[in-house]
Amino acid sequence: MIIELSSIQIQTLREELREQLRRRETQLDSLKSSADSGNGADMGWQDLMAAIAAADRAINETQQALDRLDDGSYGRCAHCEAGIPYERLKIRPLSRYCITCQRRHEAA
């Protein structure tokens, strides 16, 4: 099935991804500030480091999605190259797989 995203859909998704990136960068800055100031003791050092690593991964995933938008590969399954429906991308803008391939990936 051929699924093409409209320019309006692409712009909507780009704006959502940019907003996610901004929020995640703010979150990472806050976590790093807590670590630097020693205020992370309340959270527990290991928990704080895990939260920083998770925020960093989320930023990388979001930036990769924005890069895919720029190079035209966004909205295509990374495995089978089928189009990913807009409805799925709207709910999960970081999706790299169509539903069929995602299920296979999770079952493996």
PDB file of C-alpha atoms in Angstrom:
ATOM      1  CA  MET A   1       0.000   0.000   0.000  1.00  0.00           C
ATOM      2  CA  ILE A   2       1.365   3.393  -0.992  1.00  0.00           C
ATOM      3  CA  ILE A   3       0.911   6.031   1.672  1.00  0.00           C
ATOM      4  CA  GLU A   4       2.119   9.544   1.024  1.00  0.00           C
ATOM      5  CA  LEU A   5       2.026  12.267   3.633  1.00  0.00           C
ATOM      6  CA  SER A   6       0.677  15.642   2.557  1.00  0.00           C
ATOM      7  CA  SER A   7       2.766  18.768   3.042  1.00  0.00           C
ATOM      8  CA  ILE A   8       0.357  19.861   5.799  1.00  0.00           C
ATOM      9  CA  GLN A   9       0.754  16.507   7.573  1.00  0.00           C
ATOM     10  CA  ILE A  10       4.540  16.726   7.272  1.00  0.00           C
ATOM     11  CA  GLN A  11       4.526  20.262   8.674  1.00  0.00           C
ATOM     12  CA  THR A  12       2.267  19.206  11.571  1.00  0.00           C
ATOM     13  CA  LEU A  13       4.559  16.293  12.415  1.00  0.00           C
ATOM     14  CA  ARG A  14       7.674  18.478  12.072  1.00  0.00           C
ATOM     15  CA  GLU A  15       6.216  21.002  14.527  1.00  0.00           C
ATOM     16  CA  GLU A  16       5.297  18.221  16.978  1.00  0.00           C
ATOM     17  CA  LEU A  17       8.799  16.743  16.760  1.00  0.00           C
ATOM     18  CA  ARG A  18      10.435  20.147  17.245  1.00  0.00           C
ATOM     19  CA  GLU A  19       8.262  20.749  20.316  1.00  0.00           C
ATOM     20  CA  GLN A  20       9.176  17.307  21.688  1.00  0.00           C
ATOM     21  CA  LEU A  21      12.847  18.074  21.091  1.00  0.00           C
ATOM     22  CA  ARG A  22      12.564  21.404  22.902  1.00  0.00           C
ATOM     23  CA  ARG A  23      10.799  19.795  25.901  1.00  0.00           C
ATOM     24  CA  ARG A  24      13.328  16.973  26.089  1.00  0.00           C
ATOM     25  CA  GLU A  25      16.284  19.340  25.889  1.00  0.00           C
ATOM     26  CA  THR A  26      14.763  21.396  28.709  1.00  0.00           C
ATOM     27  CA  GLN A  27      14.260  18.218  30.734  1.00  0.00           C
ATOM     28  CA  LEU A  28      17.856  17.112  30.104  1.00  0.00           C
ATOM     29  CA  ASP A  29      19.197  20.533  31.100  1.00  0.00           C
ATOM     30  CA  SER A  30      17.191  20.356  34.328  1.00  0.00           C
ATOM     31  CA  LEU A  31      18.449  16.856  35.114  1.00  0.00           C
ATOM     32  CA  LYS A  32      22.054  17.833  34.416  1.00  0.00           C
ATOM     33  CA  SER A  33      21.631  20.906  36.591  1.00  0.00           C
ATOM     34  CA  SER A  34      20.402  18.687  39.424  1.00  0.00           C
ATOM     35  CA  ALA A  35      23.403  16.426  38.986  1.00  0.00           C
ATOM     36  CA  ASP A  36      25.840  19.355  38.913  1.00  0.00           C
ATOM     37  CA  SER A  37      24.344  21.039  41.963  1.00  0.00           C
ATOM     38  CA  GLY A  38      24.086  17.888  44.036  1.00  0.00           C
ATOM     39  CA  ASN A  39      20.303  18.194  44.233  1.00  0.00           C
ATOM     40  CA  GLY A  40      20.048  14.757  42.699  1.00  0.00           C
ATOM     41  CA  ALA A  41      20.504  13.204  46.132  1.00  0.00           C
ATOM     42  CA  ASP A  42      16.747  13.276  46.581  1.00  0.00           C
ATOM     43  CA  MET A  43      16.274  11.240  43.452  1.00  0.00           C
ATOM     44  CA  GLY A  44      19.188   8.903  44.033  1.00  0.00           C
ATOM     45  CA  TRP A  45      22.349   9.153  41.987  1.00  0.00           C
ATOM     46  CA  GLN A  46      21.741   6.017  39.910  1.00  0.00           C
ATOM     47  CA  ASP A  47      18.160   7.047  39.180  1.00  0.00           C
ATOM     48  CA  LEU A  48      19.346  10.505  38.156  1.00  0.00           C
ATOM     49  CA  MET A  49      22.000   9.083  35.830  1.00  0.00           C
ATOM     50  CA  ALA A  50      19.415   6.705  34.321  1.00  0.00           C
ATOM     51  CA  ALA A  51      17.020   9.630  33.776  1.00  0.00           C
ATOM     52  CA  ILE A  52      19.791  11.639  32.095  1.00  0.00           C
ATOM     53  CA  ALA A  53      20.641   8.702  29.818  1.00  0.00           C
ATOM     54  CA  ALA A  54      16.953   8.193  28.940  1.00  0.00           C
ATOM     55  CA  ALA A  55      16.492  11.897  28.175  1.00  0.00           C
ATOM     56  CA  ASP A  56      19.617  11.859  26.006  1.00  0.00           C
ATOM     57  CA  ARG A  57      18.323   8.808  24.081  1.00  0.00           C
ATOM     58  CA  ALA A  58      14.942  10.506  23.594  1.00  0.00           C
ATOM     59  CA  ILE A  59      16.662  13.610  22.213  1.00  0.00           C
ATOM     60  CA  ASN A  60      18.692  11.474  19.796  1.00  0.00           C
ATOM     61  CA  GLU A  61      15.582   9.578  18.628  1.00  0.00           C
ATOM     62  CA  THR A  62      13.688  12.825  18.110  1.00  0.00           C
ATOM     63  CA  GLN A  63      16.587  14.379  16.192  1.00  0.00           C
ATOM     64  CA  GLN A  64      16.830  11.253  14.030  1.00  0.00           C
ATOM     65  CA  ALA A  65      13.114  11.583  13.198  1.00  0.00           C
ATOM     66  CA  LEU A  66      13.664  15.230  12.220  1.00  0.00           C
ATOM     67  CA  ASP A  67      16.640  14.153  10.087  1.00  0.00           C
ATOM     68  CA  ARG A  68      14.420  11.555   8.359  1.00  0.00           C
ATOM     69  CA  LEU A  69      11.904  14.320   7.656  1.00  0.00           C
ATOM     70  CA  ASP A  70      14.693  16.347   6.052  1.00  0.00           C
ATOM     71  CA  ASP A  71      15.987  13.500   3.891  1.00  0.00           C
ATOM     72  CA  GLY A  72      12.522  12.276   2.860  1.00  0.00           C
ATOM     73  CA  SER A  73      12.651   8.878   4.555  1.00  0.00           C
ATOM     74  CA  TYR A  74      10.298   9.825   7.419  1.00  0.00           C
ATOM     75  CA  GLY A  75       7.002   7.950   7.281  1.00  0.00           C
ATOM     76  CA  ARG A  76       8.558   4.900   5.619  1.00  0.00           C
ATOM     77  CA  CYS A  77       9.044   1.638   7.497  1.00  0.00           C
ATOM     78  CA  ALA A  78      12.740   1.085   8.239  1.00  0.00           C
ATOM     79  CA  HIS A  79      12.287  -2.630   7.512  1.00  0.00           C
ATOM     80  CA  CYS A  80       9.909  -3.044   4.560  1.00  0.00           C
ATOM     81  CA  GLU A  81       9.808   0.587   3.360  1.00  0.00           C
ATOM     82  CA  ALA A  82       5.992   0.616   3.326  1.00  0.00           C
ATOM     83  CA  GLY A  83       4.356   3.908   4.146  1.00  0.00           C
ATOM     84  CA  ILE A  84       3.422   4.431   7.789  1.00  0.00           C
ATOM     85  CA  PRO A  85      -0.101   5.877   8.113  1.00  0.00           C
ATOM     86  CA  TYR A  86      -0.387   9.475   9.315  1.00  0.00           C
ATOM     87  CA  GLU A  87      -2.692   8.355  12.132  1.00  0.00           C
ATOM     88  CA  ARG A  88       0.101   6.175  13.550  1.00  0.00           C
ATOM     89  CA  LEU A  89       2.704   8.909  13.155  1.00  0.00           C
ATOM     90  CA  LYS A  90       0.413  11.454  14.813  1.00  0.00           C
ATOM     91  CA  ILE A  91       0.125   9.194  17.876  1.00  0.00           C
ATOM     92  CA  ARG A  92       3.741   7.962  17.764  1.00  0.00           C
ATOM     93  CA  PRO A  93       5.802  10.454  15.757  1.00  0.00           C
ATOM     94  CA  LEU A  94       9.026   8.540  16.446  1.00  0.00           C
ATOM     95  CA  SER A  95       7.680   5.372  14.772  1.00  0.00           C
ATOM     96  CA  ARG A  96      10.222   3.775  12.485  1.00  0.00           C
ATOM     97  CA  TYR A  97       8.183   0.698  11.573  1.00  0.00           C
ATOM     98  CA  CYS A  98       4.769  -0.034  10.118  1.00  0.00           C
ATOM     99  CA  ILE A  99       2.448  -1.897  12.478  1.00  0.00           C
ATOM    100  CA  THR A 100       3.166  -5.283  10.861  1.00  0.00           C
ATOM    101  CA  CYS A 101       6.945  -4.938  11.168  1.00  0.00           C
ATOM    102  CA  GLN A 102       6.649  -3.446  14.666  1.00  0.00           C
ATOM    103  CA  ARG A 103       4.716  -6.527  15.807  1.00  0.00           C
ATOM    104  CA  ARG A 104       7.347  -8.811  14.273  1.00  0.00           C
ATOM    105  CA  HIS A 105      10.108  -6.796  15.921  1.00  0.00           C
ATOM    106  CA  GLU A 106       8.422  -6.986  19.340  1.00  0.00           C
ATOM    107  CA  ALA A 107       7.774 -10.731  18.983  1.00  0.00           C
ATOM    108  CA  ALA A 108      11.428 -11.475  18.180  1.00  0.00           C
TER     109      ALA A 108
END
